């Protein structure tokens, strides 16, 4: 794991967060700078820099994460009205933390297209 990766540190519990969901492969915690009433980050515990760096053997991990997101949305009370799940990728995508993560946001109406 890259020493400087904040999400690896969170996954390793070196940096404490409020854990919303955790299992062997993934973790969910609140975004430190929420942009919606509900805004959580969903990360694989394994360091993967972004979607472009996904290895073929990580496809099942992605399936696991994607199938868990709706359960988390239900738990957070944003499933009925809906939510947005976003993966920012590299510079033009607006990625600032280079450890793959989904933003899951809800609790308000969100416009399209994004800025
Ligand atoms: P990105 O811009 O890479 O798509 O999203 C990174 C997100 O991580 C941002 O929304 C930012 O607020 C959040 N973030 C950055 N550092 C920390 C941290 O130390 N703790 C938490 N909980 N969120 C963080
Ligand atoms: Zn990392």
PDB file of C-alpha atoms and ligand atoms in Angstrom:
ATOM      1  CA  UNK A   1       0.000   0.000   0.000  1.00  0.00           C
ATOM      2  CA  UNK A   2       1.311   3.441  -0.822  1.00  0.00           C
ATOM      3  CA  UNK A   3       2.392   4.990   2.486  1.00  0.00           C
ATOM      4  CA  UNK A   4       0.766   8.309   1.682  1.00  0.00           C
ATOM      5  CA  UNK A   5      -2.638   6.929   0.663  1.00  0.00           C
ATOM      6  CA  UNK A   6      -5.249   8.285   3.082  1.00  0.00           C
ATOM      7  CA  UNK A   7      -7.854   5.663   2.133  1.00  0.00           C
ATOM      8  CA  UNK A   8      -5.365   2.825   2.730  1.00  0.00           C
ATOM      9  CA  UNK A   9      -4.773   4.350   6.161  1.00  0.00           C
ATOM     10  CA  UNK A  10      -8.522   4.472   6.785  1.00  0.00           C
ATOM     11  CA  UNK A  11      -8.905   0.856   5.596  1.00  0.00           C
ATOM     12  CA  UNK A  12      -6.072  -0.175   7.940  1.00  0.00           C
ATOM     13  CA  UNK A  13      -7.721   1.760  10.827  1.00  0.00           C
ATOM     14  CA  UNK A  14      -4.633   3.940  11.167  1.00  0.00           C
ATOM     15  CA  UNK A  15      -6.933   6.920  10.644  1.00  0.00           C
ATOM     16  CA  UNK A  16     -10.228   6.620  12.534  1.00  0.00           C
ATOM     17  CA  UNK A  17     -13.549   7.149  10.756  1.00  0.00           C
ATOM     18  CA  UNK A  18     -17.177   6.424  11.551  1.00  0.00           C
ATOM     19  CA  UNK A  19     -17.618   3.053   9.906  1.00  0.00           C
ATOM     20  CA  UNK A  20     -21.009   2.780   8.221  1.00  0.00           C
ATOM     21  CA  UNK A  21     -20.347  -0.636   6.716  1.00  0.00           C
ATOM     22  CA  UNK A  22     -17.358  -2.931   6.624  1.00  0.00           C
ATOM     23  CA  UNK A  23     -16.535  -6.429   5.528  1.00  0.00           C
ATOM     24  CA  UNK A  24     -13.407  -8.290   4.493  1.00  0.00           C
ATOM     25  CA  UNK A  25     -13.209  -6.505   1.148  1.00  0.00           C
ATOM     26  CA  UNK A  26     -14.679  -3.036   1.490  1.00  0.00           C
ATOM     27  CA  UNK A  27     -15.471  -0.147   3.785  1.00  0.00           C
ATOM     28  CA  UNK A  28     -17.998   2.698   3.846  1.00  0.00           C
ATOM     29  CA  UNK A  29     -17.553   5.930   5.795  1.00  0.00           C
ATOM     30  CA  UNK A  30     -18.810   9.530   5.636  1.00  0.00           C
ATOM     31  CA  UNK A  31     -17.089  11.965   3.296  1.00  0.00           C
ATOM     32  CA  UNK A  32     -15.200  14.559   5.353  1.00  0.00           C
ATOM     33  CA  UNK A  33     -16.588  17.305   3.103  1.00  0.00           C
ATOM     34  CA  UNK A  34     -20.181  16.272   2.309  1.00  0.00           C
ATOM     35  CA  UNK A  35     -21.898  17.842  -0.698  1.00  0.00           C
ATOM     36  CA  UNK A  36     -25.302  16.306   0.027  1.00  0.00           C
ATOM     37  CA  UNK A  37     -27.289  15.518   3.195  1.00  0.00           C
ATOM     38  CA  UNK A  38     -26.035  11.939   2.839  1.00  0.00           C
ATOM     39  CA  UNK A  39     -22.562  11.557   1.331  1.00  0.00           C
ATOM     40  CA  UNK A  40     -20.524   8.459   1.967  1.00  0.00           C
ATOM     41  CA  UNK A  41     -17.436   6.968   0.381  1.00  0.00           C
ATOM     42  CA  UNK A  42     -17.263   3.314  -0.587  1.00  0.00           C
ATOM     43  CA  UNK A  43     -13.778   1.858  -0.959  1.00  0.00           C
ATOM     44  CA  UNK A  44     -12.183  -1.498  -1.615  1.00  0.00           C
ATOM     45  CA  UNK A  45      -9.712  -2.233   1.185  1.00  0.00           C
ATOM     46  CA  UNK A  46      -7.193  -3.195  -1.465  1.00  0.00           C
ATOM     47  CA  UNK A  47      -5.353  -0.260  -2.995  1.00  0.00           C
ATOM     48  CA  UNK A  48      -6.513   0.189  -6.581  1.00  0.00           C
ATOM     49  CA  UNK A  49      -5.675   3.666  -7.905  1.00  0.00           C
ATOM     50  CA  UNK A  50      -8.668   4.081 -10.215  1.00  0.00           C
ATOM     51  CA  UNK A  51     -10.924   2.224 -12.641  1.00  0.00           C
ATOM     52  CA  UNK A  52      -8.189   2.208 -15.278  1.00  0.00           C
ATOM     53  CA  UNK A  53      -5.981   0.168 -12.960  1.00  0.00           C
ATOM     54  CA  UNK A  54      -8.498  -2.623 -12.392  1.00  0.00           C
ATOM     55  CA  UNK A  55      -7.079  -6.094 -12.916  1.00  0.00           C
ATOM     56  CA  UNK A  56      -9.222  -8.889 -14.398  1.00  0.00           C
ATOM     57  CA  UNK A  57      -9.203 -10.746 -11.067  1.00  0.00           C
ATOM     58  CA  UNK A  58     -10.754  -7.705  -9.377  1.00  0.00           C
ATOM     59  CA  UNK A  59     -13.988  -7.951 -11.364  1.00  0.00           C
ATOM     60  CA  UNK A  60     -15.669 -10.021  -8.642  1.00  0.00           C
ATOM     61  CA  UNK A  61     -14.620  -7.436  -6.053  1.00  0.00           C
ATOM     62  CA  UNK A  62     -16.327  -4.764  -8.162  1.00  0.00           C
ATOM     63  CA  UNK A  63     -19.459  -6.912  -8.339  1.00  0.00           C
ATOM     64  CA  UNK A  64     -19.396  -7.280  -4.584  1.00  0.00           C
ATOM     65  CA  UNK A  65     -19.074  -3.524  -4.067  1.00  0.00           C
ATOM     66  CA  UNK A  66     -21.773  -2.658  -6.601  1.00  0.00           C
ATOM     67  CA  UNK A  67     -24.203  -5.163  -5.141  1.00  0.00           C
ATOM     68  CA  UNK A  68     -23.561  -3.814  -1.635  1.00  0.00           C
ATOM     69  CA  UNK A  69     -24.160  -0.141  -2.528  1.00  0.00           C
ATOM     70  CA  UNK A  70     -27.971  -0.490  -2.766  1.00  0.00           C
ATOM     71  CA  UNK A  71     -28.036  -2.195   0.633  1.00  0.00           C
ATOM     72  CA  UNK A  72     -26.072   0.702   2.107  1.00  0.00           C
ATOM     73  CA  UNK A  73     -28.398   3.187   0.379  1.00  0.00           C
ATOM     74  CA  UNK A  74     -31.376   1.446   1.985  1.00  0.00           C
ATOM     75  CA  UNK A  75     -29.651   1.490   5.374  1.00  0.00           C
ATOM     76  CA  UNK A  76     -28.987   5.227   4.975  1.00  0.00           C
ATOM     77  CA  UNK A  77     -32.584   5.951   3.971  1.00  0.00           C
ATOM     78  CA  UNK A  78     -31.830   7.218   0.460  1.00  0.00           C
ATOM     79  CA  UNK A  79     -33.029   4.257  -1.583  1.00  0.00           C
ATOM     80  CA  UNK A  80     -36.680   5.285  -1.882  1.00  0.00           C
ATOM     81  CA  UNK A  81     -36.033   8.717  -3.386  1.00  0.00           C
ATOM     82  CA  UNK A  82     -32.855   7.609  -5.127  1.00  0.00           C
ATOM     83  CA  UNK A  83     -29.236   8.568  -4.991  1.00  0.00           C
ATOM     84  CA  UNK A  84     -26.158   9.143  -7.092  1.00  0.00           C
ATOM     85  CA  UNK A  85     -23.104   6.878  -7.145  1.00  0.00           C
ATOM     86  CA  UNK A  86     -20.054   8.406  -8.808  1.00  0.00           C
ATOM     87  CA  UNK A  87     -16.503   7.287  -9.516  1.00  0.00           C
ATOM     88  CA  UNK A  88     -14.281  10.231 -10.384  1.00  0.00           C
ATOM     89  CA  UNK A  89     -11.333   9.098 -12.467  1.00  0.00           C
ATOM     90  CA  UNK A  90      -8.048  10.983 -12.829  1.00  0.00           C
ATOM     91  CA  UNK A  91      -7.670  14.681 -13.521  1.00  0.00           C
ATOM     92  CA  UNK A  92     -10.596  15.419 -15.811  1.00  0.00           C
ATOM     93  CA  UNK A  93     -12.855  13.241 -13.704  1.00  0.00           C
ATOM     94  CA  UNK A  94     -12.010  15.338 -10.652  1.00  0.00           C
ATOM     95  CA  UNK A  95     -10.266  12.562  -8.728  1.00  0.00           C
ATOM     96  CA  UNK A  96      -8.243  13.930  -5.816  1.00  0.00           C
ATOM     97  CA  UNK A  97      -7.671  10.761  -3.774  1.00  0.00           C
ATOM     98  CA  UNK A  98      -6.019   8.125  -5.911  1.00  0.00           C
ATOM     99  CA  UNK A  99      -7.575   5.080  -4.258  1.00  0.00           C
ATOM    100  CA  UNK A 100     -10.685   3.850  -6.077  1.00  0.00           C
ATOM    101  CA  UNK A 101     -13.886   5.008  -4.393  1.00  0.00           C
ATOM    102  CA  UNK A 102     -17.557   5.528  -5.052  1.00  0.00           C
ATOM    103  CA  UNK A 103     -19.248   8.660  -3.813  1.00  0.00           C
ATOM    104  CA  UNK A 104     -22.775   7.696  -2.769  1.00  0.00           C
ATOM    105  CA  UNK A 105     -24.863  10.831  -2.342  1.00  0.00           C
ATOM    106  CA  UNK A 106     -28.512  11.402  -1.589  1.00  0.00           C
ATOM    107  CA  UNK A 107     -31.051  13.273   0.471  1.00  0.00           C
ATOM    108  CA  UNK A 108     -31.597  15.987  -2.131  1.00  0.00           C
ATOM    109  CA  UNK A 109     -32.350  16.301  -5.832  1.00  0.00           C
ATOM    110  CA  UNK A 110     -29.217  16.350  -7.966  1.00  0.00           C
ATOM    111  CA  UNK A 111     -28.954  18.117 -11.274  1.00  0.00           C
ATOM    112  CA  UNK A 112     -27.477  16.780 -14.496  1.00  0.00           C
ATOM    113  CA  UNK A 113     -25.018  17.334 -16.104  1.00  0.00           C
ATOM    114  CA  UNK A 114     -22.462  17.702 -13.323  1.00  0.00           C
ATOM    115  CA  UNK A 115     -20.109  20.678 -13.421  1.00  0.00           C
TER     116      UNK A 115
HETATM  117  P1  LIG B   1     -12.405  12.532  -5.276  1.00  0.00           P
HETATM  118  O1  LIG B   1     -12.209  13.997  -5.467  1.00  0.00           O
HETATM  119  O2  LIG B   1     -11.088  11.815  -5.326  1.00  0.00           O
HETATM  120  O3  LIG B   1     -13.446  11.919  -6.149  1.00  0.00           O
HETATM  121  O4  LIG B   1     -13.002  12.368  -3.822  1.00  0.00           O
HETATM  122  C1  LIG B   1     -12.231  12.319  -2.670  1.00  0.00           C
HETATM  123  C2  LIG B   1     -13.163  12.578  -1.510  1.00  0.00           C
HETATM  124  O5  LIG B   1     -12.522  12.170  -0.334  1.00  0.00           O
HETATM  125  C3  LIG B   1     -13.544  14.050  -1.339  1.00  0.00           C
HETATM  126  O6  LIG B   1     -14.956  14.201  -1.425  1.00  0.00           O
HETATM  127  C4  LIG B   1     -13.009  14.398   0.054  1.00  0.00           C
HETATM  128  O7  LIG B   1     -13.882  15.239   0.772  1.00  0.00           O
HETATM  129  C5  LIG B   1     -12.858  13.036   0.697  1.00  0.00           C
HETATM  130  N1  LIG B   1     -11.770  12.944   1.656  1.00  0.00           N
HETATM  131  C6  LIG B   1     -10.487  13.347   1.471  1.00  0.00           C
HETATM  132  N2  LIG B   1      -9.756  13.075   2.567  1.00  0.00           N
HETATM  133  C7  LIG B   1     -10.586  12.466   3.446  1.00  0.00           C
HETATM  134  C8  LIG B   1     -10.407  11.945   4.765  1.00  0.00           C
HETATM  135  O8  LIG B   1      -9.327  11.993   5.357  1.00  0.00           O
HETATM  136  N3  LIG B   1     -11.511  11.402   5.361  1.00  0.00           N
HETATM  137  C9  LIG B   1     -12.712  11.349   4.740  1.00  0.00           C
HETATM  138  N4  LIG B   1     -13.718  10.798   5.420  1.00  0.00           N
HETATM  139  N5  LIG B   1     -12.919  11.813   3.497  1.00  0.00           N
HETATM  140  C10 LIG B   1     -11.878  12.379   2.864  1.00  0.00           C
HETATM  141 ZN1  LIG B   2      -4.838   3.309  -1.079  1.00  0.00          ZN
END
